[in-house]
XYZ file of C-alpha atoms in Angstrom:
750
model
C 15.162 -11.483 -26.560
C 14.209 -7.819 -26.375
C 11.288 -7.017 -24.116
C 8.401 -5.062 -25.625
C 7.455 -1.811 -23.985
C 3.885 -0.970 -22.931
C 2.596 2.574 -23.446
C 0.309 3.810 -20.643
C -1.550 6.998 -21.645
C -2.021 9.770 -19.101
C -5.045 12.035 -18.678
C -4.480 15.746 -18.258
C -5.874 17.673 -15.310
C -8.083 19.740 -17.656
C -9.774 16.598 -19.038
C -10.247 15.131 -15.556
C -11.805 18.379 -14.378
C -14.238 18.296 -17.291
C -15.197 14.720 -16.480
C -15.729 15.230 -12.766
C -19.089 16.322 -11.339
C -19.809 18.664 -8.465
C -21.387 17.270 -5.312
C -24.303 19.019 -3.567
C -24.725 18.414 0.169
C -23.046 15.024 -0.138
C -26.231 13.214 -1.232
C -26.526 13.755 -4.982
C -24.432 14.750 -7.969
C -25.374 17.105 -10.780
C -23.877 17.227 -14.242
C -22.148 20.492 -15.144
C -24.004 22.723 -17.614
C -22.535 21.992 -21.088
C -24.488 24.697 -22.949
C -24.152 28.486 -23.018
C -26.128 30.438 -20.443
C -28.071 32.510 -22.958
C -31.395 30.922 -23.840
C -32.567 29.385 -27.107
C -35.845 30.787 -28.435
C -37.516 28.385 -30.910
C -38.691 29.802 -34.226
C -42.200 28.986 -35.404
C -45.314 30.691 -36.847
C -47.131 32.955 -34.402
C -50.370 30.980 -34.665
C -48.565 27.874 -33.355
C -46.834 29.624 -30.436
C -48.500 29.699 -26.984
C -49.351 33.128 -25.558
C -50.344 34.278 -22.114
C -54.109 34.660 -21.974
C -54.945 31.947 -24.505
C -58.130 30.109 -23.473
C -58.982 26.428 -23.968
C -62.297 24.658 -23.272
C -60.563 21.911 -21.293
C -57.133 21.082 -19.965
C -56.547 18.331 -22.535
C -56.798 20.853 -25.375
C -54.360 23.190 -23.622
C -51.786 20.448 -23.121
C -52.286 19.245 -26.698
C -51.641 22.753 -28.060
C -48.343 23.036 -26.155
C -47.339 19.533 -27.245
C -47.999 20.384 -30.897
C -45.838 23.483 -30.500
C -43.041 21.429 -28.917
C -43.151 18.781 -31.633
C -43.041 21.499 -34.287
C -39.954 23.299 -32.939
C -38.075 20.221 -31.666
C -38.308 19.425 -27.958
C -40.219 17.027 -25.719
C -42.571 17.856 -22.857
C -43.940 16.186 -19.782
C -46.639 17.027 -17.270
C -45.255 18.275 -13.977
C -46.918 19.469 -10.775
C -50.680 19.918 -10.652
C -53.000 21.325 -8.005
C -56.533 20.045 -7.501
C -59.570 21.446 -5.721
C -61.486 19.606 -3.031
C -63.728 18.179 -5.739
C -60.738 16.706 -7.541
C -60.792 19.248 -10.365
C -57.372 20.374 -11.626
C -56.852 24.064 -10.858
C -53.188 24.461 -11.824
C -51.213 22.367 -14.311
C -47.520 22.799 -15.133
C -46.219 21.388 -18.425
C -42.427 21.563 -18.652
C -39.689 20.835 -21.128
C -38.592 17.235 -20.913
C -35.061 18.408 -20.062
C -36.212 20.222 -16.928
C -34.554 19.202 -13.651
C -31.473 17.097 -13.142
C -30.922 13.394 -12.784
C -30.183 12.185 -9.267
C -27.171 9.909 -9.148
C -26.462 7.929 -6.014
C -23.327 9.052 -4.195
C -22.801 5.568 -2.815
C -19.806 3.772 -4.344
C -20.496 0.835 -6.588
C -20.468 -2.509 -4.756
C -17.409 -4.646 -5.256
C -17.355 -8.317 -6.118
C -14.585 -10.748 -5.232
C -12.725 -12.332 -8.107
C -12.677 -16.101 -7.608
C -9.078 -16.563 -8.700
C -7.044 -13.775 -7.100
C -9.635 -12.470 -4.584
C -9.115 -8.926 -5.872
C -12.163 -6.670 -5.577
C -13.623 -5.738 -8.957
C -16.432 -3.274 -9.682
C -19.828 -4.892 -10.085
C -21.295 -4.395 -13.532
C -24.024 -1.787 -13.711
C -26.362 -0.871 -16.498
C -25.276 2.251 -18.352
C -28.027 4.871 -18.423
C -28.079 8.163 -20.273
C -29.887 11.303 -19.182
C -31.276 14.368 -20.947
C -31.959 16.421 -17.796
C -29.993 19.693 -17.770
C -32.245 22.010 -15.763
C -34.194 23.645 -18.613
C -36.704 26.260 -17.371
C -39.018 26.344 -20.418
C -42.600 25.644 -19.421
C -46.234 26.628 -19.652
C -48.699 27.070 -16.778
C -52.432 26.439 -17.183
C -55.007 27.691 -14.664
C -58.717 27.037 -14.326
C -60.658 30.177 -15.249
C -64.073 29.670 -13.687
C -66.520 27.868 -15.967
C -64.867 29.193 -19.124
C -62.019 26.687 -19.303
C -58.260 26.857 -18.810
C -56.015 29.771 -19.679
C -52.260 30.166 -20.055
C -50.973 32.319 -17.195
C -47.237 31.796 -17.809
C -45.186 30.837 -20.847
C -41.452 30.291 -20.510
C -40.223 30.335 -24.082
C -36.438 30.177 -23.706
C -34.537 26.911 -23.354
C -30.977 26.371 -22.150
C -30.328 23.897 -24.975
C -30.702 23.903 -28.766
C -33.717 22.322 -30.406
C -33.520 18.826 -31.859
C -32.482 18.808 -35.511
C -34.981 17.801 -38.181
C -33.482 14.311 -38.825
C -33.748 13.487 -35.106
C -37.262 14.821 -34.498
C -39.017 11.533 -35.391
C -37.405 10.100 -32.227
C -39.020 12.644 -29.907
C -41.638 11.084 -27.658
C -44.196 13.594 -28.907
C -43.633 12.306 -32.434
C -43.753 8.660 -31.367
C -47.412 8.362 -30.551
C -48.972 4.956 -31.149
C -52.441 5.919 -32.304
C -55.379 3.628 -33.006
C -54.163 3.025 -36.562
C -50.797 1.728 -35.356
C -52.411 -0.526 -32.777
C -54.993 -1.955 -35.143
C -52.255 -2.657 -37.678
C -50.150 -4.500 -35.095
C -53.156 -6.493 -33.902
C -53.962 -7.530 -37.468
C -50.346 -8.599 -37.924
C -50.570 -10.588 -34.696
C -53.646 -12.384 -36.047
C -51.598 -13.308 -39.122
C -48.755 -14.576 -36.868
C -46.425 -11.772 -37.978
C -43.837 -10.810 -35.369
C -43.183 -7.355 -33.954
C -40.143 -6.433 -36.046
C -41.716 -7.668 -39.271
C -44.823 -5.663 -38.398
C -42.666 -2.579 -37.915
C -40.921 -3.014 -41.268
C -44.212 -3.735 -43.010
C -45.755 -0.570 -41.570
C -42.699 1.377 -42.730
C -43.258 0.175 -46.277
C -46.946 1.093 -46.061
C -46.286 4.710 -45.038
C -43.225 5.268 -47.226
C -40.325 5.366 -44.766
C -39.174 5.288 -41.154
C -39.745 9.035 -40.763
C -43.445 8.538 -41.440
C -43.990 5.626 -39.061
C -44.540 7.849 -36.035
C -43.010 5.309 -33.649
C -39.896 3.240 -33.112
C -39.401 -0.497 -33.026
C -39.199 -0.290 -29.227
C -42.667 1.291 -29.153
C -43.989 -1.624 -31.184
C -42.350 -4.087 -28.786
C -43.751 -2.267 -25.765
C -47.252 -2.471 -27.198
C -46.835 -6.229 -27.714
C -45.643 -6.448 -24.103
C -48.771 -4.618 -22.918
C -50.908 -6.913 -25.052
C -49.495 -9.965 -23.285
C -49.730 -8.275 -19.887
C -53.460 -7.711 -20.444
C -54.114 -11.460 -20.127
C -51.555 -12.150 -17.395
C -53.063 -14.506 -14.828
C -56.378 -14.703 -16.691
C -55.256 -16.579 -19.788
C -57.416 -19.663 -19.252
C -60.374 -17.616 -18.014
C -60.331 -15.424 -21.128
C -60.353 -18.532 -23.339
C -63.351 -19.985 -21.496
C -65.189 -16.636 -21.572
C -64.480 -16.336 -25.293
C -65.867 -19.813 -25.973
C -68.948 -19.100 -23.837
C -69.614 -15.956 -25.854
C -69.325 -17.914 -29.111
C -71.845 -20.436 -27.807
C -74.230 -17.640 -26.805
C -73.954 -16.127 -30.277
C -74.447 -19.470 -32.044
C -75.907 -22.418 -30.150
C -74.292 -24.842 -32.620
C -70.847 -23.917 -31.295
C -69.718 -26.756 -29.010
C -67.040 -26.830 -26.322
C -66.195 -28.625 -23.099
C -63.433 -28.139 -20.555
C -62.171 -29.758 -17.378
C -60.230 -28.476 -14.361
C -58.351 -30.188 -11.558
C -58.830 -29.851 -7.812
C -56.933 -26.535 -7.899
C -59.280 -25.099 -10.571
C -56.487 -25.217 -13.140
C -57.402 -25.975 -16.737
C -56.389 -29.501 -17.728
C -58.498 -30.346 -20.797
C -60.317 -28.380 -23.460
C -62.217 -29.284 -26.619
C -64.064 -27.044 -29.077
C -65.583 -27.125 -32.581
C -67.701 -24.622 -34.487
C -70.780 -25.280 -36.673
C -68.720 -25.374 -39.877
C -66.504 -28.098 -38.427
C -69.537 -30.113 -37.342
C -71.071 -29.809 -40.791
C -67.789 -30.892 -42.386
C -67.808 -33.982 -40.190
C -71.306 -34.858 -41.387
C -69.963 -34.748 -44.966
C -66.384 -36.011 -44.689
C -66.152 -37.898 -41.406
C -64.710 -41.002 -43.040
C -60.934 -40.510 -43.429
C -58.707 -41.284 -40.473
C -55.271 -40.777 -38.786
C -53.896 -39.974 -35.349
C -50.268 -38.836 -35.367
C -48.688 -38.353 -31.944
C -45.120 -38.069 -33.272
C -45.100 -34.444 -34.396
C -41.490 -33.678 -33.460
C -40.037 -36.940 -34.762
C -41.525 -36.721 -38.257
C -38.603 -34.525 -39.335
C -36.184 -37.443 -39.220
C -33.418 -37.709 -40.293
C -32.409 -34.038 -40.568
C -33.725 -30.641 -39.625
C -36.658 -29.766 -41.844
C -36.250 -33.009 -43.826
C -38.637 -35.908 -44.183
C -37.954 -39.456 -45.199
C -39.157 -40.522 -48.631
C -42.450 -42.360 -48.341
C -45.033 -43.919 -50.667
C -47.799 -41.649 -51.928
C -51.531 -42.202 -51.604
C -52.888 -44.102 -54.594
C -56.438 -44.197 -55.915
C -58.197 -46.395 -58.429
C -61.770 -46.780 -59.630
C -62.490 -49.411 -56.987
C -61.238 -47.423 -53.980
C -63.040 -44.278 -55.119
C -66.261 -46.079 -55.858
C -66.536 -48.233 -52.758
C -68.430 -47.091 -49.696
C -65.992 -46.076 -47.008
C -66.404 -45.284 -43.339
C -63.136 -44.127 -41.915
C -62.518 -41.247 -39.546
C -59.355 -39.258 -39.061
C -58.213 -38.033 -35.676
C -54.863 -36.334 -35.599
C -52.971 -35.073 -32.554
C -49.842 -33.095 -33.325
C -47.563 -33.022 -30.332
C -47.319 -29.271 -30.623
C -46.462 -28.019 -27.145
C -47.244 -24.573 -25.837
C -43.993 -23.372 -24.345
C -45.726 -21.581 -21.503
C -47.754 -24.568 -20.302
C -46.429 -27.436 -22.429
C -50.000 -28.426 -23.326
C -50.663 -30.720 -26.265
C -52.543 -29.225 -29.191
C -54.599 -31.996 -30.799
C -56.720 -31.093 -33.847
C -59.237 -33.558 -35.270
C -58.613 -33.727 -39.009
C -60.278 -35.377 -41.973
C -60.056 -35.393 -45.769
C -62.576 -33.474 -47.883
C -63.846 -34.178 -51.391
C -60.807 -32.396 -52.875
C -58.391 -34.685 -50.984
C -57.403 -31.727 -48.795
C -57.236 -31.662 -45.015
C -60.354 -30.505 -43.209
C -60.460 -29.877 -39.464
C -63.391 -31.102 -37.373
C -62.333 -29.647 -34.023
C -59.393 -29.325 -31.663
C -58.368 -30.175 -28.128
C -55.802 -29.139 -25.549
C -54.456 -31.618 -23.002
C -51.981 -31.381 -20.157
C -51.344 -35.128 -20.041
C -50.895 -37.910 -22.595
C -52.595 -40.704 -20.690
C -55.477 -43.082 -21.245
C -57.964 -40.967 -19.302
C -57.143 -37.705 -21.104
C -57.429 -39.215 -24.577
C -60.671 -40.992 -23.631
C -62.107 -37.686 -22.351
C -61.171 -35.985 -25.614
C -62.764 -38.750 -27.687
C -65.954 -38.609 -25.606
C -66.193 -34.839 -26.142
C -65.843 -35.352 -29.861
C -68.523 -38.033 -29.778
C -70.881 -35.719 -27.875
C -70.338 -32.967 -30.436
C -70.739 -35.121 -33.544
C -73.236 -37.695 -32.293
C -71.573 -40.569 -34.173
C -68.473 -42.629 -33.531
C -65.918 -43.099 -36.326
C -65.809 -46.362 -38.238
C -62.036 -46.580 -38.125
C -59.192 -44.759 -36.425
C -55.489 -45.033 -37.281
C -52.862 -44.218 -34.649
C -49.332 -45.097 -33.696
C -48.585 -47.855 -31.173
C -49.070 -45.747 -28.033
C -50.796 -47.996 -25.434
C -52.676 -44.982 -24.050
C -54.338 -44.440 -27.402
C -55.262 -48.102 -27.649
C -57.015 -48.023 -24.287
C -58.692 -44.665 -24.916
C -60.044 -45.817 -28.269
C -61.542 -48.969 -26.777
C -63.226 -46.941 -24.024
C -64.646 -44.116 -26.141
C -65.206 -45.963 -29.434
C -65.860 -49.639 -28.620
C -67.319 -50.303 -32.088
C -64.541 -48.494 -33.959
C -61.857 -50.382 -35.872
C -58.390 -49.418 -34.658
C -55.413 -49.646 -37.006
C -51.742 -48.736 -36.697
C -49.926 -46.460 -39.109
C -47.662 -48.590 -41.300
C -45.231 -45.790 -42.048
C -44.455 -45.273 -38.365
C -43.741 -48.972 -38.025
C -41.666 -49.441 -41.157
C -39.448 -46.422 -40.591
C -38.085 -48.158 -37.460
C -36.724 -51.157 -39.372
C -33.314 -49.576 -39.981
C -32.813 -48.983 -36.263
C -33.967 -52.447 -35.169
C -31.637 -54.565 -37.329
C -27.853 -54.489 -37.545
C -26.064 -52.038 -39.843
C -25.283 -54.641 -42.487
C -28.901 -55.743 -42.820
C -30.167 -52.152 -42.685
C -28.094 -51.426 -45.808
C -29.163 -54.627 -47.579
C -31.377 -53.340 -50.392
C -32.535 -56.851 -51.306
C -33.851 -57.482 -47.777
C -35.659 -54.145 -47.652
C -37.189 -54.701 -51.088
C -38.523 -58.129 -50.127
C -39.875 -56.851 -46.800
C -41.657 -53.919 -48.440
C -43.147 -56.184 -51.105
C -44.708 -58.359 -48.415
C -45.867 -55.608 -46.071
C -47.240 -53.034 -48.513
C -49.089 -55.442 -50.794
C -52.889 -55.101 -51.002
C -53.245 -58.268 -53.055
C -51.835 -60.950 -50.740
C -54.253 -63.196 -48.903
C -53.580 -63.587 -45.154
C -52.286 -67.143 -45.589
C -49.924 -66.025 -48.361
C -48.656 -63.141 -46.239
C -47.890 -65.415 -43.281
C -45.989 -67.877 -45.467
C -43.902 -65.170 -47.149
C -43.231 -63.495 -43.768
C -41.938 -66.699 -42.173
C -39.818 -67.497 -45.235
C -38.225 -64.037 -45.112
C -37.538 -64.244 -41.374
C -35.930 -67.661 -41.818
C -33.827 -66.515 -44.783
C -32.250 -63.696 -42.746
C -32.148 -65.468 -39.340
C -34.769 -63.180 -37.802
C -37.045 -65.911 -36.421
C -36.083 -65.071 -32.827
C -35.932 -61.301 -33.282
C -38.239 -59.899 -30.570
C -39.264 -56.792 -32.483
C -40.290 -58.701 -35.608
C -42.049 -61.268 -33.435
C -44.064 -58.469 -31.847
C -44.979 -57.065 -35.254
C -46.222 -60.464 -36.370
C -48.363 -60.798 -33.241
C -50.129 -57.488 -33.999
C -50.330 -58.140 -37.759
C -54.130 -57.884 -37.658
C -53.786 -54.183 -36.760
C -51.421 -53.019 -39.476
C -51.003 -55.459 -42.375
C -53.376 -54.611 -45.306
C -53.901 -58.291 -46.096
C -56.181 -58.594 -43.044
C -58.572 -55.760 -43.898
C -58.562 -55.353 -47.650
C -62.291 -54.632 -47.574
C -61.831 -51.558 -45.349
C -61.091 -48.321 -47.206
C -58.148 -46.404 -45.707
C -57.733 -43.555 -48.158
C -53.980 -44.165 -48.288
C -53.606 -43.017 -44.687
C -52.464 -46.336 -43.328
C -49.309 -46.372 -45.399
C -48.138 -42.780 -45.244
C -47.880 -39.801 -42.939
C -47.910 -37.318 -45.787
C -51.382 -36.299 -44.644
C -50.214 -35.783 -41.061
C -47.074 -33.931 -42.067
C -49.096 -31.714 -44.390
C -51.343 -30.744 -41.506
C -48.325 -30.233 -39.225
C -46.838 -27.815 -41.738
C -50.200 -26.074 -42.089
C -50.525 -25.396 -38.355
C -46.844 -24.429 -38.118
C -47.665 -21.302 -40.121
C -50.187 -20.205 -37.502
C -48.577 -21.249 -34.219
C -45.569 -20.381 -32.084
C -43.800 -21.749 -29.034
C -44.468 -18.701 -26.871
C -48.198 -18.505 -27.508
C -50.639 -18.205 -24.661
C -53.893 -20.148 -24.692
C -55.949 -17.260 -26.031
C -53.346 -16.538 -28.719
C -53.418 -20.179 -29.798
C -57.219 -20.090 -30.008
C -57.101 -16.970 -32.180
C -54.423 -18.437 -34.439
C -56.483 -21.606 -34.761
C -59.405 -19.491 -35.971
C -57.128 -17.820 -38.521
C -55.958 -21.241 -39.684
C -59.565 -22.363 -40.123
C -60.347 -19.236 -42.143
C -57.422 -20.027 -44.435
C -58.374 -23.682 -44.777
C -62.015 -22.900 -45.569
C -61.086 -20.179 -48.018
C -58.986 -22.673 -49.983
C -61.889 -25.120 -49.941
C -64.244 -22.432 -51.279
C -61.729 -21.653 -54.026
C -61.661 -25.308 -55.099
C -65.462 -25.459 -55.020
C -65.555 -22.403 -57.292
C -63.295 -24.183 -59.792
C -65.592 -27.210 -59.719
C -68.615 -25.063 -60.514
C -67.093 -22.887 -63.238
C -64.367 -24.982 -64.881
C -63.900 -28.283 -66.685
C -60.645 -30.249 -66.901
C -58.981 -31.243 -70.148
C -60.203 -34.580 -71.496
C -57.975 -37.347 -72.848
C -60.634 -39.439 -74.621
C -63.935 -38.761 -76.435
C -65.747 -41.269 -74.189
C -68.994 -40.233 -72.514
C -67.937 -41.959 -69.316
C -65.018 -39.537 -68.955
C -67.340 -36.549 -69.426
C -69.741 -38.034 -66.888
C -66.924 -38.463 -64.369
C -65.952 -34.810 -64.829
C -69.520 -33.702 -64.122
C -69.794 -35.778 -60.937
C -66.396 -35.820 -59.228
C -64.303 -32.906 -58.056
C -61.425 -31.971 -60.339
C -58.869 -33.512 -57.970
C -60.644 -36.859 -57.863
C -61.480 -36.739 -61.574
C -57.786 -36.787 -62.468
C -57.451 -40.084 -60.575
C -60.465 -41.525 -62.415
C -59.153 -40.168 -65.714
C -55.925 -42.122 -65.263
C -57.935 -45.343 -64.918
C -60.123 -44.536 -67.933
C -57.070 -43.755 -70.039
C -55.347 -46.944 -68.904
C -58.497 -48.929 -69.706
C -58.407 -47.611 -73.273
C -54.751 -48.257 -74.020
C -53.725 -51.046 -71.617
C -56.919 -53.048 -70.993
C -57.253 -56.659 -72.216
C -61.060 -56.926 -71.808
C -62.507 -57.380 -75.304
C -66.139 -56.390 -74.711
C -68.815 -55.801 -72.044
C -72.108 -57.687 -72.186
C -74.366 -55.883 -69.676
C -73.220 -52.262 -69.304
C -73.036 -49.742 -72.132
C -70.245 -47.806 -70.412
C -71.737 -44.372 -71.055
C -71.845 -43.450 -67.359
C -70.444 -44.650 -64.076
C -73.255 -46.577 -62.330
C -74.664 -44.839 -59.260
C -73.871 -47.844 -57.100
C -70.145 -47.260 -57.734
C -70.158 -43.526 -57.022
C -69.266 -42.554 -53.470
C -70.895 -39.302 -52.471
C -67.937 -38.025 -50.435
C -65.765 -37.704 -53.567
C -68.393 -35.825 -55.574
C -68.728 -32.107 -56.115
C -70.026 -30.316 -53.057
C -73.563 -29.857 -54.357
C -73.907 -33.638 -54.867
C -72.575 -34.722 -51.454
C -74.996 -36.486 -49.143
C -74.370 -36.198 -45.377
C -73.097 -39.393 -43.771
C -74.180 -38.457 -40.254
C -76.852 -36.359 -38.611
C -75.062 -33.895 -36.340
C -77.223 -33.092 -33.273
C -78.318 -29.521 -32.473
C -76.330 -27.982 -35.344
C -78.039 -24.912 -36.781
C -76.252 -24.731 -40.119
C -78.370 -21.786 -41.230
C -76.413 -19.655 -38.773
C -73.217 -20.349 -40.717
C -74.046 -17.750 -43.349
C -74.757 -15.037 -40.792
C -71.876 -12.556 -40.882
C -71.706 -9.377 -38.836
C -72.852 -6.369 -40.840
C -70.266 -4.256 -39.058
C -67.465 -6.537 -40.238
C -68.731 -6.426 -43.826
C -68.905 -2.623 -43.757
C -65.407 -2.311 -42.275
C -63.934 -4.697 -44.835
C -65.531 -2.699 -47.641
C -64.212 0.531 -46.120
C -60.664 -0.817 -45.944
C -60.920 -1.966 -49.551
C -62.140 1.468 -50.673
C -59.418 3.215 -48.679
C -56.612 1.110 -50.152
C -57.993 1.692 -53.628
C -58.142 5.474 -53.131
C -54.577 5.632 -51.809
C -53.310 3.515 -54.717
C -55.247 5.623 -57.224
C -54.057 8.976 -55.878
C -50.484 7.673 -55.978
C -50.832 7.489 -59.757
C -52.412 10.982 -59.920
C -50.123 13.341 -57.949
C -52.243 16.353 -58.894
C -55.119 14.921 -56.823
C -52.950 14.173 -53.793
C -53.412 17.521 -52.056
C -57.196 17.545 -52.303
C -57.532 13.931 -51.206
C -55.196 14.485 -48.253
C -57.239 17.515 -47.174
C -60.470 15.499 -47.218
C -58.893 12.701 -45.181
C -57.549 15.137 -42.573
C -60.939 16.800 -42.249
C -62.587 13.457 -41.639
C -59.840 12.546 -39.179
C -60.479 15.731 -37.172
C -64.207 14.979 -37.104
C -63.595 11.436 -35.848
C -61.117 12.587 -33.195
C -63.621 15.133 -31.915
C -66.319 12.464 -31.802
C -64.043 10.106 -29.889
C -63.122 12.782 -27.360
C -66.769 13.643 -26.725
C -67.905 10.020 -26.611
C -66.429 6.816 -25.278
C -62.727 7.039 -24.572
C -60.800 4.731 -26.917
C -58.372 3.478 -24.295
C -55.752 0.824 -24.826
C -57.736 -1.655 -22.722
C -60.776 -1.153 -24.949
C -58.593 -1.955 -27.976
C -57.325 -5.107 -26.258
C -60.884 -6.084 -25.371
C -61.926 -5.693 -29.000
C -58.935 -7.781 -30.109
C -59.500 -10.679 -27.710
C -63.277 -10.518 -28.028
C -63.920 -10.443 -24.276
C -63.025 -8.022 -21.456
C -60.373 -8.790 -18.881
C -61.976 -11.125 -16.317
C -63.019 -9.502 -13.048
C -63.248 -12.877 -11.288
C -60.961 -15.744 -12.269
C -62.507 -19.165 -11.675
C -60.411 -21.129 -14.198
C -56.673 -20.840 -13.627
C -53.968 -21.449 -16.252
C -52.532 -24.975 -16.218
C -49.300 -25.890 -14.543
C -46.400 -26.623 -16.927
C -46.059 -30.387 -17.322
C -43.591 -32.798 -18.899
C -45.220 -35.002 -21.533
C -44.039 -37.868 -23.678
C -43.291 -35.621 -26.603
C -41.365 -33.122 -24.495
C -37.620 -32.807 -24.296
C -35.224 -35.052 -26.188
C -36.121 -38.494 -27.405
C -33.847 -41.524 -27.599
C -32.278 -41.683 -31.056
C -31.190 -44.798 -32.873
C -27.555 -45.416 -33.792
C -28.437 -44.890 -37.438
C -29.978 -41.491 -36.803
C -27.026 -40.424 -34.638
C -24.555 -41.424 -37.342
C -26.532 -39.478 -39.963
C -26.512 -36.364 -37.798
C -22.799 -36.796 -37.077
C -21.933 -37.093 -40.769
C -23.526 -33.702 -41.455
C -21.157 -31.925 -39.076
C -17.872 -30.475 -40.298
C -14.698 -32.181 -39.144
C -12.254 -30.197 -37.010
C -8.592 -30.472 -36.060
C -7.900 -32.158 -32.725
C -4.930 -30.607 -30.890
C -4.279 -33.872 -29.082
C -3.870 -36.272 -32.004
C -3.418 -33.635 -34.730
C -6.048 -35.319 -36.911
C -9.356 -34.245 -38.452
C -12.378 -35.839 -36.836
C -15.584 -35.348 -34.868
C -13.806 -34.889 -31.517
C -11.481 -32.450 -29.768
C -8.718 -32.662 -27.151
C -11.240 -33.205 -24.330
C -12.770 -36.394 -25.752
C -9.923 -37.550 -27.963
C -9.615 -41.361 -28.225
C -5.958 -41.043 -27.168
C -7.098 -39.818 -23.760
C -9.017 -43.046 -23.265
C -6.248 -45.289 -24.575
C -3.629 -43.467 -22.553
């Protein structure tokens, strides 16, 4: 066999000489000058070029003039040496070209690392850095001229390098200034849970292209970094200060918090006046879901099919007292705290949030503390609460709500059946159909349920099955036959309500959020939720649904109930007309639904009667909106309209642009003469409170909770996940499968 030859290229002496650098005094190296020695004189209008003798009222104006000149012709600047008087006033200020000087490169050889296999020394990897320093002498010198201001005493116009070309000028630092408009835009995007890169692309579309952005994506990322650094170490303190300020502004705002012996935040609960008012109206629908991350079984982003909530005339008409508490196990990545919102159902059958809590632990004491805070805020305990089978929740409910009925979620129980029985029985459709018919029925009497349950267990040899025995022991807490008189709103038999709320909060939360970011996103989520509720209320006031019958009772139902609930009533009225076997009614004329059968909580908002009296809740303060915010919102609306209008009228573009620039100059002058609009002041405006001077509440320590990490999966779930993977060729057995040569079955058999 003929051996292949290997070509090793050689480098000429001329190329090596060009690559080498000269060494000065053995301590530093300087790059050879790659440009011609004659200077480059930038071309620009005379009025934009600095001149010796020019006078400026202050040093900032002098530096700004030179920076504008540099940005115009195509080079960057930086402030160099300055000399100050004894009073700290700058007397001399040098502003140089950004390519002045030379980069110092260490003459020490790179450290060597030992290769583990052959012990040969190899160079240690080092970050590659580029430099633009080539010893340019272009500069301007400003000197204090008595009480007149600052004058230019020297102007070095010539550079030893060409100017940056027009396509590359947007990348100059002078042209990458993040002004107040950029920062406000990014902060608004952050409030809407829009990431940095999406914010950058959105801003690009707003201004018409990357050249008009005035910054790079890295500048946007650096600003987000500074935003997070502003709250470093004071995250929990800023949250508490923010909540205190809300309470000072509106006394109806309620919050409580708890710290440990190290002054670290461990528990937090808050609710605003709107949430407290909503509880007084809708505090009767109930669920507590502590299985946030397992609801997406069996696949990523998928949910198991489940029965839907059903309504009829009886369930809508009966008086109901059920409360919904929901705790999504949504962990903050930084602290791994549990975000637990209290959620109910409004008169449109939509989720409504009553408050929220943050916990570091999922134990009996923490849940009881959270329930007590809720009770203090609302003044009334719920009539019923539905949870999963967590023992901590059982104990906490009994402590905080001793008079409250506690029920288990049927869907959480029934979804485990497939993993508790053998594979053959799990696939037996007849068994599952019979089990569902017994469990989900609202019409069985308790004695009938027990008989059918025992018959089914005996038919499939499950009499001694421990899991089914346990379910039968707790049948009073989850089987509908034992509390048919208690309205559940469909929540007992489905987690569609919980999953809907999980998805809702997913749009406003992220794993890397700090506490203050989570609080702000929660406020944005509440704004969205309440806006949708107001939209539905507007439809109720201005619109009527389509009728299916000419009956007065249907028209009366449309005038009383919300549109969402009316459709449920309409189905019953329609069925009564075409499927009913009742021949006539002796006592009622049937023109209207009797008042005794109308539940206020399903009516239109103006007809709802409060169920509870919420203590110390000044609901009149709910309509108070800051005048400044209203004026700013109107200004933004007018500005967007003007820009859109002038886009359609190009002949008006020049005049409109001139007016805007004049107003911009006036505002910039006012800002320079007044309060300095620093980055910290922008952050303070964004967070709503200044950075804490004294930190008394420390951020919590990261903890490991029940919902953290990986959970134990059933054999059925593992097989489903395995079946979704693509098979691959094993080099050991030469067969397609879900293994490779490392875990091939032949290795075990051999």
